[in-house]
Short mmCIF file of C-alpha atoms in Angstrom, two decimals:
data_model
loop_
_atom_site.label_atom_id
_atom_site.label_comp_id
_atom_site.label_asym_id
_atom_site.label_seq_id
_atom_site.Cartn_x
_atom_site.Cartn_y
_atom_site.Cartn_z
CA UNK A 30 -1.29 8.12 28.30
CA UNK A 31 -4.10 10.53 27.53
CA UNK A 32 -4.43 13.17 24.84
CA UNK A 33 -6.24 16.30 25.95
CA UNK A 34 -8.91 17.21 23.40
CA UNK A 35 -10.65 19.88 25.39
CA UNK A 36 -13.20 20.03 28.22
CA UNK A 37 -15.97 18.38 26.21
CA UNK A 38 -15.78 15.25 28.36
CA UNK A 39 -17.20 17.23 31.33
CA UNK A 40 -19.98 18.86 29.29
CA UNK A 41 -23.44 17.71 30.37
CA UNK A 42 -25.73 15.97 27.88
CA UNK A 43 -28.23 18.80 28.25
CA UNK A 44 -25.60 21.35 27.24
CA UNK A 45 -24.37 19.11 24.42
CA UNK A 46 -27.90 19.06 22.99
CA UNK A 47 -28.11 22.85 23.13
CA UNK A 48 -24.70 23.21 21.51
CA UNK A 49 -25.85 20.86 18.74
CA UNK A 50 -28.69 23.27 17.98
CA UNK A 51 -26.32 26.24 18.03
CA UNK A 52 -23.90 24.44 15.73
CA UNK A 53 -26.68 23.79 13.20
CA UNK A 54 -27.31 27.55 13.09
CA UNK A 55 -23.61 28.45 12.84
CA UNK A 56 -22.81 25.88 10.12
CA UNK A 57 -24.25 27.78 7.17
CA UNK A 58 -23.86 25.00 4.55
CA UNK A 59 -24.74 22.12 6.88
CA UNK A 60 -21.63 20.05 6.07
CA UNK A 61 -20.66 19.46 9.70
CA UNK A 62 -17.78 21.94 9.50
CA UNK A 63 -17.86 25.47 10.83
CA UNK A 64 -15.63 27.57 8.59
CA UNK A 65 -13.71 30.67 9.58
CA UNK A 66 -16.28 32.98 7.98
CA UNK A 67 -19.11 31.19 9.82
CA UNK A 68 -17.18 31.52 13.08
CA UNK A 69 -16.59 35.26 12.77
CA UNK A 70 -20.34 35.82 12.30
CA UNK A 71 -21.47 33.49 15.09
CA UNK A 72 -18.78 34.32 17.65
CA UNK A 73 -19.54 38.04 17.22
CA UNK A 74 -22.75 37.36 19.20
CA UNK A 75 -20.56 36.85 22.29
CA UNK A 76 -19.36 40.49 22.28
CA UNK A 77 -15.82 39.36 23.12
CA UNK A 78 -12.86 41.30 21.78
CA UNK A 79 -11.11 40.23 18.58
CA UNK A 80 -7.98 39.18 20.51
CA UNK A 81 -10.06 36.97 22.82
CA UNK A 82 -11.87 35.34 19.90
CA UNK A 83 -8.55 34.77 18.17
CA UNK A 84 -7.40 32.81 21.22
CA UNK A 85 -10.71 30.91 21.37
CA UNK A 86 -10.22 29.71 17.79
CA UNK A 87 -6.55 28.83 18.37
CA UNK A 88 -7.37 26.72 21.44
CA UNK A 89 -10.37 25.02 19.84
CA UNK A 90 -8.72 24.23 16.49
CA UNK A 91 -5.73 22.46 18.06
CA UNK A 92 -5.15 20.32 14.97
CA UNK A 93 -5.05 23.43 12.75
CA UNK A 94 -7.56 21.92 10.34
CA UNK A 95 -9.00 25.31 9.41
CA UNK A 96 -12.54 24.47 10.58
CA UNK A 97 -14.42 23.46 13.74
CA UNK A 98 -16.34 20.21 13.99
CA UNK A 99 -18.98 19.70 16.67
CA UNK A 100 -16.41 18.70 19.29
CA UNK A 101 -14.22 21.72 18.61
CA UNK A 102 -17.31 23.95 18.54
CA UNK A 103 -18.34 22.81 22.02
CA UNK A 104 -14.81 23.46 23.26
CA UNK A 105 -14.97 26.95 21.70
CA UNK A 106 -18.31 27.70 23.36
CA UNK A 107 -17.00 26.66 26.76
CA UNK A 108 -13.95 28.87 26.24
CA UNK A 109 -16.24 31.77 25.30
CA UNK A 110 -18.16 31.22 28.54
CA UNK A 111 -14.91 31.22 30.55
CA UNK A 112 -13.75 34.41 28.82
CA UNK A 113 -17.07 36.10 29.58
CA UNK A 114 -16.57 35.13 33.22
CA UNK A 115 -13.24 36.96 33.24
CA UNK A 116 -10.85 34.00 32.87
CA UNK A 117 -7.65 34.42 30.89
CA UNK A 118 -7.56 32.04 27.93
CA UNK A 119 -4.32 30.05 27.96
CA UNK A 120 -3.32 26.58 26.67
CA UNK A 121 -3.00 25.38 30.29
CA UNK A 122 -6.68 26.14 30.82
CA UNK A 123 -7.68 23.11 28.74
CA UNK A 124 -5.50 20.75 30.77
CA UNK A 125 -7.43 21.35 33.99
CA UNK A 126 -10.66 19.57 33.13
CA UNK A 127 -11.87 19.81 36.74
CA UNK A 128 -12.67 23.48 36.21
CA UNK A 129 -15.18 22.74 33.44
CA UNK A 130 -17.78 20.69 35.25
CA UNK A 131 -20.06 23.64 36.10
CA UNK A 132 -19.49 25.90 33.10
CA UNK A 133 -22.57 27.90 32.21
CA UNK A 134 -23.80 28.43 28.68
CA UNK A 135 -22.21 31.52 27.13
CA UNK A 136 -24.31 34.63 26.55
CA UNK A 137 -24.91 35.01 22.80
CA UNK A 138 -26.94 38.12 22.00
CA UNK A 139 -29.50 37.64 19.25
CA UNK A 140 -29.10 33.86 19.11
CA UNK A 141 -32.69 33.16 20.20
CA UNK A 142 -33.95 35.06 17.18
CA UNK A 143 -31.70 33.06 14.86
CA UNK A 144 -32.87 29.78 16.41
CA UNK A 145 -36.52 30.78 15.99
CA UNK A 146 -35.89 31.87 12.41
CA UNK A 147 -34.24 28.59 11.41
CA UNK A 148 -36.52 26.46 13.62
CA UNK A 149 -33.63 24.13 14.42
CA UNK A 150 -34.60 20.64 15.46
CA UNK A 151 -31.85 18.14 16.29
CA UNK A 152 -32.45 14.44 16.83
CA UNK A 153 -29.91 14.06 19.60
CA UNK A 154 -29.99 10.26 19.53
CA UNK A 155 -28.59 10.30 16.00
CA UNK A 156 -25.51 12.24 17.05
CA UNK A 157 -24.69 10.27 20.16
CA UNK A 158 -23.46 6.70 20.31
CA UNK A 159 -22.51 5.10 23.62
CA UNK A 160 -22.41 8.53 25.23
CA UNK A 161 -19.90 9.95 22.76
CA UNK A 162 -20.53 12.70 20.26
CA UNK A 163 -20.17 11.57 16.68
CA UNK A 164 -18.55 14.11 14.40
CA UNK A 165 -20.62 14.72 11.32
CA UNK A 166 -18.70 14.06 8.18
CA UNK A 167 -18.52 16.53 5.35
CA UNK A 168 -19.55 15.81 1.80
CA UNK A 169 -17.97 12.61 0.57
CA UNK A 170 -14.67 13.17 -1.21
CA UNK A 171 -14.13 9.50 -2.06
CA UNK A 172 -15.93 10.04 -5.38
CA UNK A 173 -13.17 12.48 -6.40
CA UNK A 174 -10.74 9.54 -6.51
CA UNK A 175 -13.03 6.98 -8.14
CA UNK A 176 -14.92 9.03 -10.72
CA UNK A 177 -13.13 9.69 -13.99
CA UNK A 178 -15.63 12.38 -14.91
CA UNK A 179 -15.26 14.24 -11.63
CA UNK A 180 -16.17 17.88 -12.05
CA UNK A 181 -13.54 20.48 -11.24
CA UNK A 182 -14.13 22.01 -7.84
CA UNK A 183 -12.76 25.43 -7.02
CA UNK A 184 -10.40 25.58 -4.04
CA UNK A 185 -12.60 28.34 -2.65
CA UNK A 186 -15.44 25.81 -2.26
CA UNK A 187 -13.57 23.15 -0.26
CA UNK A 188 -14.19 23.16 3.48
CA UNK A 189 -10.84 22.05 4.91
CA UNK A 190 -7.13 22.00 4.17
CA UNK A 191 -7.20 18.21 3.68
CA UNK A 192 -10.03 18.45 1.13
CA UNK A 193 -8.06 21.13 -0.67
CA UNK A 194 -5.01 18.85 -0.86
CA UNK A 195 -7.20 16.06 -2.23
CA UNK A 196 -8.48 18.33 -4.97
CA UNK A 197 -4.98 19.59 -5.86
CA UNK A 198 -3.67 16.02 -5.98
CA UNK A 199 -6.37 14.82 -8.36
CA UNK A 200 -6.27 17.82 -10.68
CA UNK A 201 -2.58 18.72 -10.79
CA UNK A 202 -0.22 16.18 -9.21
CA UNK A 203 -1.74 12.80 -10.07
CA UNK A 204 -1.72 13.42 -13.87
CA UNK A 205 2.04 14.07 -13.69
CA UNK A 206 2.61 10.94 -11.57
CA UNK A 207 0.57 8.76 -13.94
CA UNK A 208 2.23 10.09 -17.10
CA UNK A 209 5.78 9.35 -15.88
CA UNK A 210 5.01 6.11 -13.94
CA UNK A 211 5.83 7.62 -10.56
CA UNK A 212 3.59 5.02 -8.91
CA UNK A 213 5.76 2.17 -10.19
CA UNK A 214 9.12 3.73 -9.32
CA UNK A 215 8.52 5.64 -6.08
CA UNK A 216 5.14 5.42 -4.35
CA UNK A 217 1.64 4.10 -5.13
CA UNK A 218 -1.11 6.58 -5.96
CA UNK A 219 -2.73 8.26 -2.97
CA UNK A 220 -6.32 7.39 -2.10
CA UNK A 221 -9.02 9.13 -0.10
CA UNK A 222 -8.13 7.08 2.99
CA UNK A 223 -4.47 8.15 2.79
CA UNK A 224 -5.50 11.76 3.36
CA UNK A 225 -8.04 10.97 6.10
CA UNK A 226 -5.94 8.45 8.06
CA UNK A 227 -5.08 9.12 11.69
CA UNK A 228 -1.43 9.95 12.52
CA UNK A 229 0.75 6.82 12.77
CA UNK A 230 3.70 5.98 15.02
CA UNK A 231 6.00 3.11 13.97
CA UNK A 232 8.27 1.24 16.38
CA UNK A 233 11.48 -0.37 15.10
CA UNK A 234 14.20 -2.33 16.86
CA UNK A 235 15.77 -5.71 17.39
CA UNK A 236 13.96 -8.54 19.14
CA UNK A 237 13.08 -8.01 22.82
CA UNK A 238 13.87 -4.29 22.92
CA UNK A 239 10.38 -3.62 24.30
CA UNK A 240 8.40 -2.49 21.25
CA UNK A 241 5.16 -4.32 22.09
CA UNK A 242 5.61 -3.54 25.80
CA UNK A 243 6.01 0.14 24.90
CA UNK A 244 2.60 0.15 23.17
CA UNK A 245 1.07 -1.74 26.09
CA UNK A 246 2.56 0.85 28.47
CA UNK A 247 0.92 3.71 26.56
CA UNK A 248 -2.45 1.95 26.21
CA UNK A 249 -2.24 0.57 29.78
CA UNK A 250 -3.59 -2.72 28.43
CA UNK A 251 -2.69 -5.36 25.84
CA UNK A 252 -4.01 -5.06 22.31
CA UNK A 253 -5.61 -8.09 20.57
CA UNK A 254 -2.96 -10.55 19.42
CA UNK A 255 -0.12 -9.00 21.43
CA UNK A 256 2.61 -11.39 22.57
CA UNK A 257 5.35 -10.35 24.98
CA UNK A 258 8.34 -12.47 25.98
CA UNK A 259 12.13 -12.70 25.97
CA UNK A 260 12.07 -14.75 22.75
CA UNK A 261 11.15 -13.33 19.29
CA UNK A 262 7.41 -12.95 19.83
CA UNK A 263 6.14 -10.38 17.31
CA UNK A 264 6.68 -12.13 13.98
CA UNK A 265 4.51 -9.82 11.89
CA UNK A 266 3.61 -6.21 11.22
CA UNK A 267 0.70 -5.28 13.48
CA UNK A 268 -1.27 -2.05 13.04
CA UNK A 269 -2.97 -1.15 16.32
CA UNK A 270 -5.90 1.16 15.67
CA UNK A 271 -9.27 2.24 17.00
CA UNK A 272 -12.31 0.06 16.36
CA UNK A 273 -15.79 -0.66 17.76
CA UNK A 274 -14.68 -3.91 19.42
CA UNK A 275 -11.58 -5.99 20.08
CA UNK A 276 -10.61 -8.09 17.07
CA UNK A 277 -7.74 -9.00 14.76
CA UNK A 278 -8.14 -8.60 10.99
CA UNK A 279 -5.89 -10.60 8.61
CA UNK A 280 -3.59 -8.70 6.26
CA UNK A 281 -5.27 -9.79 3.02
CA UNK A 282 -8.59 -8.47 4.31
CA UNK A 283 -7.34 -5.14 5.62
CA UNK A 284 -5.29 -4.43 2.47
CA UNK A 285 -8.37 -4.38 0.21
CA UNK A 286 -10.62 -2.23 2.40
CA UNK A 287 -11.20 1.12 0.73
CA UNK A 288 -11.54 3.00 4.02
CA UNK A 289 -8.11 1.84 5.24
CA UNK A 290 -4.80 3.44 4.11
CA UNK A 291 -3.09 0.09 3.48
CA UNK A 292 -4.06 -0.79 -0.09
CA UNK A 293 -0.55 0.03 -1.30
CA UNK A 294 0.79 -2.94 0.68
CA UNK A 295 -0.71 -5.37 -1.84
CA UNK A 296 2.34 -4.69 -4.05
CA UNK A 297 4.51 -6.66 -1.56
CA UNK A 298 2.60 -9.88 -2.30
CA UNK A 299 0.87 -12.59 -0.36
CA UNK A 300 4.01 -13.60 1.54
CA UNK A 301 4.00 -10.23 3.29
CA UNK A 302 0.23 -9.98 3.74
CA UNK A 303 0.29 -13.29 5.60
CA UNK A 304 2.66 -11.57 8.05
CA UNK A 305 0.49 -8.47 8.40
CA UNK A 306 -2.53 -7.92 10.61
CA UNK A 307 -4.65 -5.15 12.08
CA UNK A 308 -5.63 -5.18 15.76
CA UNK A 309 -8.63 -3.03 16.56
CA UNK A 310 -9.94 -2.05 19.98
CA UNK A 311 -11.91 0.83 21.50
CA UNK A 312 -9.44 3.11 23.29
CA UNK A 313 -9.29 6.91 23.78
CA UNK A 314 -5.65 7.14 22.67
CA UNK A 315 -6.28 5.15 19.48
CA UNK A 316 -8.92 7.68 18.47
CA UNK A 317 -6.03 10.05 17.79
CA UNK A 318 -2.99 7.86 17.02
CA UNK A 319 -2.43 4.54 15.23
CA UNK A 320 0.59 2.42 16.23
CA UNK A 321 2.60 0.11 13.96
CA UNK A 322 4.36 -2.74 15.78
CA UNK A 323 7.05 -4.43 13.69
CA UNK A 324 8.96 -7.73 13.78
CA UNK A 325 12.35 -7.58 15.45
CA UNK A 326 15.23 -6.69 13.16
CA UNK A 327 17.53 -9.69 12.66
CA UNK A 328 21.02 -9.73 14.16
CA UNK A 329 23.93 -12.16 14.44
CA UNK A 330 23.49 -15.60 12.89
CA UNK A 331 19.77 -14.96 12.32
CA UNK A 332 20.67 -12.51 9.53
CA UNK A 333 21.51 -15.49 7.33
CA UNK A 334 17.84 -16.45 7.32
CA UNK A 335 16.18 -14.68 4.42
CA UNK A 336 12.69 -13.26 4.89
CA UNK A 337 10.03 -14.24 2.39
CA UNK A 338 9.21 -10.60 1.56
CA UNK A 339 10.95 -7.25 1.08
CA UNK A 340 11.34 -6.24 4.74
CA UNK A 341 13.16 -2.95 4.13
CA UNK A 342 10.70 -2.09 1.35
CA UNK A 343 7.78 -2.48 3.75
CA UNK A 344 9.57 -0.38 6.37
CA UNK A 345 10.17 2.33 3.77
CA UNK A 346 6.47 2.25 2.78
CA UNK A 347 5.34 2.68 6.39
CA UNK A 348 7.99 5.37 7.02
CA UNK A 349 6.43 7.54 4.30
CA UNK A 350 3.01 7.18 5.95
CA UNK A 351 4.07 7.60 9.58
CA UNK A 352 4.27 10.82 11.56
CA UNK A 353 6.84 9.51 14.04
CA UNK A 354 9.38 6.66 13.93
CA UNK A 355 10.78 5.31 17.19
CA UNK A 356 14.02 3.30 17.07
CA UNK A 357 14.19 1.23 20.27
CA UNK A 358 17.49 -0.02 21.73
CA UNK A 359 18.31 -2.22 24.69
CA UNK A 360 21.44 -1.38 26.79
CA UNK A 361 22.59 -4.97 26.18
CA UNK A 362 21.86 -4.87 22.40
CA UNK A 363 23.59 -1.83 21.00
CA UNK A 364 25.07 -3.49 17.93
CA UNK A 365 23.62 -2.28 14.64
CA UNK A 366 23.30 -5.37 12.44
CA UNK A 367 23.50 -5.41 8.64
CA UNK A 368 19.72 -5.64 8.37
CA UNK A 369 19.29 -2.81 10.89
CA UNK A 370 21.65 -0.68 8.76
CA UNK A 371 19.51 -1.39 5.70
CA UNK A 372 16.38 -0.55 7.67
CA UNK A 373 17.79 2.76 8.89
CA UNK A 374 19.03 3.55 5.37
CA UNK A 375 15.50 2.97 4.06
CA UNK A 376 14.34 5.80 6.32
CA UNK A 377 16.25 8.29 4.19
CA UNK A 378 14.25 11.46 3.67
CA UNK A 379 12.34 10.98 6.92
CA UNK A 380 15.06 12.08 9.34
CA UNK A 381 12.76 14.64 10.98
CA UNK A 382 10.42 11.82 12.08
CA UNK A 383 13.08 9.66 13.77
CA UNK A 384 13.44 9.50 17.56
CA UNK A 385 15.69 7.05 19.40
CA UNK A 386 14.57 5.37 22.63
CA UNK A 387 17.14 3.74 24.92
CA UNK A 388 14.73 1.40 26.65
CA UNK A 389 15.20 -0.77 29.77
CA UNK A 390 17.83 1.72 30.95
CA UNK A 391 17.18 0.87 34.61
CA UNK A 392 18.85 -2.51 34.04
CA UNK A 393 22.28 -0.83 34.32
CA UNK A 394 23.73 1.51 36.94
CA UNK A 395 24.53 5.19 36.38
CA UNK A 396 28.16 4.66 35.34
CA UNK A 397 27.25 1.91 32.86
CA UNK A 398 24.39 4.05 31.52
CA UNK A 399 26.83 6.84 30.61
CA UNK A 400 29.02 4.36 28.73
CA UNK A 401 26.00 2.77 27.04
CA UNK A 402 24.74 6.18 25.90
CA UNK A 403 28.14 7.03 24.42
CA UNK A 404 28.36 3.67 22.66
CA UNK A 405 24.85 4.12 21.24
CA UNK A 406 25.65 7.56 19.83
CA UNK A 407 28.87 6.17 18.30
CA UNK A 408 26.97 3.29 16.66
CA UNK A 409 24.26 5.59 15.31
CA UNK A 410 26.86 8.06 14.05
CA UNK A 411 28.18 5.43 11.66
CA UNK A 412 24.72 4.69 10.27
CA UNK A 413 22.94 8.06 10.27
CA UNK A 414 24.94 10.11 7.81
CA UNK A 415 24.02 13.50 9.23
CA UNK A 416 26.06 15.98 11.28
CA UNK A 417 23.07 16.65 13.55
CA UNK A 418 22.61 14.63 16.73
CA UNK A 419 19.41 12.56 16.77
CA UNK A 420 17.12 12.97 19.81
CA UNK A 421 17.56 10.10 22.27
CA UNK A 422 15.08 9.40 25.07
CA UNK A 423 16.37 7.40 28.02
CA UNK A 424 14.00 5.43 30.22
CA UNK A 425 12.26 2.21 31.05
CA UNK A 426 8.93 2.20 29.28
CA UNK A 427 6.96 -0.57 30.95
CA UNK A 428 4.50 -0.96 33.79
CA UNK A 429 7.10 -2.10 36.32
CA UNK A 430 8.46 0.33 38.94
CA UNK A 431 11.90 1.79 38.18
CA UNK A 432 14.80 -0.03 39.84
CA UNK A 433 16.05 2.80 42.08
CA UNK A 434 18.80 0.66 43.61
CA UNK A 435 20.54 0.40 40.24
CA UNK A 436 20.13 3.96 38.99
CA UNK A 437 19.85 5.97 42.21
CA UNK A 438 17.65 9.03 42.89
CA UNK A 439 19.36 11.11 40.19
CA UNK A 440 18.61 8.44 37.60
CA UNK A 441 14.98 8.24 38.65
CA UNK A 442 14.56 11.98 38.19
CA UNK A 443 16.22 11.73 34.76
CA UNK A 444 13.92 8.88 33.67
CA UNK A 445 10.80 10.79 34.71
CA UNK A 446 11.86 13.90 32.77
CA UNK A 447 12.78 11.86 29.70
CA UNK A 448 9.49 9.97 29.80
CA UNK A 449 7.55 13.23 30.12
CA UNK A 450 9.43 14.66 27.12
CA UNK A 451 8.61 11.61 25.01
CA UNK A 452 4.94 11.64 26.04
CA UNK A 453 4.79 15.35 25.17
CA UNK A 454 6.23 14.50 21.76
CA UNK A 455 3.52 11.87 21.27
CA UNK A 456 0.72 14.17 22.50
CA UNK A 457 1.76 16.80 19.95
CA UNK A 458 1.35 14.38 17.03
CA UNK A 459 -2.42 14.95 16.50
CA UNK A 460 -1.90 18.71 16.74
CA UNK A 461 0.76 18.57 14.02
CA UNK A 462 -1.03 16.03 11.83
CA UNK A 463 -2.40 18.57 9.36
CA UNK A 464 0.98 20.31 9.08
CA UNK A 465 2.59 16.91 8.49
CA UNK A 466 0.11 16.11 5.71
CA UNK A 467 1.03 19.36 3.97
CA UNK A 468 4.74 18.68 4.45
CA UNK A 469 4.49 15.16 3.00
CA UNK A 470 2.34 16.39 0.11
CA UNK A 471 4.92 19.03 -0.85
CA UNK A 472 7.74 16.45 -0.59
CA UNK A 473 5.81 14.11 -2.86
CA UNK A 474 5.18 16.88 -5.41
CA UNK A 475 8.87 17.74 -5.58
CA UNK A 476 9.82 14.07 -5.89
CA UNK A 477 7.29 13.64 -8.73
CA UNK A 478 8.77 16.63 -10.56
CA UNK A 479 12.31 15.27 -10.32
CA UNK A 480 11.08 11.85 -11.43
CA UNK A 481 9.41 13.42 -14.48
CA UNK A 482 12.66 15.23 -15.37
CA UNK A 483 14.63 11.97 -15.09
CA UNK A 484 12.20 9.89 -17.16
CA UNK A 485 11.89 12.51 -19.90
CA UNK A 486 15.69 12.95 -19.99
CA UNK A 487 16.21 9.21 -20.47
CA UNK A 488 13.59 9.23 -23.24
CA UNK A 489 15.43 12.10 -24.97
CA UNK A 490 18.72 10.19 -24.86
CA UNK A 491 17.26 7.23 -26.77
CA UNK A 492 17.95 6.97 -30.53
CA UNK A 493 15.06 7.42 -32.94
CA UNK A 494 15.60 4.25 -34.97
CA UNK A 495 18.54 1.86 -34.51
CA UNK A 496 20.46 0.59 -31.49
CA UNK A 497 17.76 1.09 -28.88
CA UNK A 498 18.71 -1.93 -26.77
CA UNK A 499 22.36 -0.89 -26.53
CA UNK A 500 21.39 2.71 -25.75
CA UNK A 501 19.04 1.58 -22.96
CA UNK A 502 21.72 -0.64 -21.40
CA UNK A 503 24.23 2.21 -21.59
CA UNK A 504 21.81 4.58 -19.84
CA UNK A 505 21.07 2.02 -17.11
CA UNK A 506 24.77 1.31 -16.52
CA UNK A 507 25.63 5.03 -16.36
CA UNK A 508 22.55 6.11 -14.41
CA UNK A 509 24.62 8.14 -11.89
CA UNK A 510 25.98 10.29 -14.72
CA UNK A 511 22.50 10.79 -16.16
CA UNK A 512 21.27 11.95 -12.76
CA UNK A 513 24.08 14.54 -12.69
CA UNK A 514 23.08 15.77 -16.14
CA UNK A 515 19.46 16.21 -15.04
CA UNK A 516 20.55 17.94 -11.87
CA UNK A 517 22.69 20.48 -13.75
CA UNK A 518 20.19 21.06 -16.56
CA UNK A 519 17.25 21.86 -14.29
CA UNK A 520 19.22 23.18 -11.26
CA UNK A 521 17.88 20.55 -8.86
CA UNK A 522 19.27 19.66 -5.41
CA UNK A 523 21.25 16.42 -5.43
CA UNK A 524 19.77 15.30 -2.11
CA UNK A 525 16.27 15.09 -3.60
CA UNK A 526 17.19 12.46 -6.20
CA UNK A 527 16.11 8.83 -5.65
CA UNK A 528 18.43 5.96 -4.78
CA UNK A 529 20.33 5.01 -7.92
CA UNK A 530 20.31 1.26 -7.26
CA UNK A 531 16.59 1.07 -6.62
CA UNK A 532 15.84 3.25 -9.64
CA UNK A 533 18.11 1.08 -11.83
CA UNK A 534 16.42 -2.09 -10.63
CA UNK A 535 12.92 -0.84 -11.52
CA UNK A 536 14.08 0.80 -14.75
CA UNK A 537 15.55 -2.45 -16.07
CA UNK A 538 12.03 -3.92 -16.45
CA UNK A 539 10.79 -1.07 -18.65
CA UNK A 540 11.42 0.02 -22.23
CA UNK A 541 12.76 3.57 -21.99
CA UNK A 542 11.68 4.25 -25.56
CA UNK A 543 8.03 4.02 -24.48
CA UNK A 544 8.38 6.73 -21.84
CA UNK A 545 6.81 10.16 -22.36
CA UNK A 546 8.68 13.27 -23.41
CA UNK A 547 8.77 16.25 -21.05
CA UNK A 548 5.42 18.07 -20.91
CA UNK A 549 6.11 21.62 -19.68
CA UNK A 550 2.41 22.31 -19.01
CA UNK A 551 2.25 19.49 -16.44
CA UNK A 552 5.43 20.70 -14.75
CA UNK A 553 4.04 24.26 -14.73
CA UNK A 554 0.79 23.04 -13.17
CA UNK A 555 2.73 21.48 -10.28
CA UNK A 556 4.88 24.61 -9.93
CA UNK A 557 1.72 26.73 -9.75
CA UNK A 558 0.32 24.36 -7.15
CA UNK A 559 3.43 24.70 -4.98
CA UNK A 560 3.84 28.42 -5.54
CA UNK A 561 0.27 29.68 -5.46
CA UNK A 562 -2.45 27.11 -4.75
CA UNK A 563 -1.08 25.63 -1.51
CA UNK A 564 -0.15 29.03 0.03
CA UNK A 565 -3.63 30.30 -0.92
CA UNK A 566 -5.22 27.20 0.61
CA UNK A 567 -3.35 27.74 3.89
CA UNK A 568 -4.30 31.42 3.86
CA UNK A 569 -7.99 30.56 3.46
CA UNK A 570 -7.98 28.22 6.46
CA UNK A 571 -5.77 30.09 8.91
CA UNK A 572 -7.12 31.62 12.11
CA UNK A 573 -9.94 33.92 10.85
CA UNK A 574 -8.94 36.55 13.41
CA UNK A 575 -5.34 36.90 12.18
#
């Protein structure tokens, strides 16, 4: 599987060097990011119409980041050249890389004067490693998270949507989370690497449903440490991600690395980290997507064997970080075990990320496949408590040819269409990554607000002097009723409240009397962030030609 990132791969090194010089002129602040205002000034030299330049930006900024890096800039310049040659700019144009081998440099009137004025000199060897352009990074934002005396930075000065979200989190959302212990009850504090991480896809299913084979099928090779067999082979969580060479990194090591988004996993203890590893390898697909391979969900007699760590808790942690969750089923393993039910229940709130894959479907004939599909939907209907029908992909996702004798020509055509639909879904993940970050950030902000209301309400219900222990036990025992009171008092949706049992379990280890009272200024700051700051941020980084 390949992800189209534009025609840059067919751009000659000579042209890449020239584009580097042009980019240095266009990038007014030299941070490696060409903003919308920079683009409108530089692209005006092409003398293309506003509608054409609007399409150039839309096709170059496929991830909707609100800026162009060097790769996206080169794509934009090639599109400008094609537009000047009379080509119509369409999304399909990028998919036909064969047409880009002999693209000429675009005509940019007045650019020579700008180059002479700035006397641009680029050391091309510094920006190329192993023949691949290295994207220059912007100013480091890691210090925002580590420095307690970090200066306030205006949203107008940030250079991307992600940087804007980082700033809003530190200044407005994190203080609320810290005050009301959101990190202990719901989710650990976000770090710089959480915002910058590549999109993740998690695969879930029982043993031998083809999870590891599915990843191998997409990569067209095995990742380091992969084991495939009919027996339970994957006995650990494996994160498959891009790296300079092929290697496996132990869980304890990867969980403490500041540039990795896995530091929150340390809360699950050493028993889990010994069953966690990271497999790195250089691969074009892994430059855009990270995969999470999981141990098979227990079924039958094996459910009696207790795991040494909180399996569903880990799944829930990864679900919050992932952009897509694939539930894999085998036609011969349609039963949803007790542990599988708990796993699916832990995905609550992430329904929009879930896709179901009926794998190895060529092992049954057409008539059996219809019955299997119906049985699968019936089983899922009992577990997924939603009236909507979840998307199910049918196919055989491995490197073996499809068994046409079993499924017939009609089945083969169905499998090909289903596989293409799933691959399209996966290809769209990097394009939607920025939108997903915003979506998850807003969800987290709303959850933090509700958590603050709950904590402050419980604090208010505690007596001032006597009988604190009895009052705390009464509140914990009647937590459902307290949730209803909070919901009615602040007019909150019931579906946004946390799981009562989990909340009760964590709450029992705290003294409610030591919680903070409601601080309206903090709540107002988060409301302003949701109502004004985020919309303004998105407005600043939309297509500059809108």
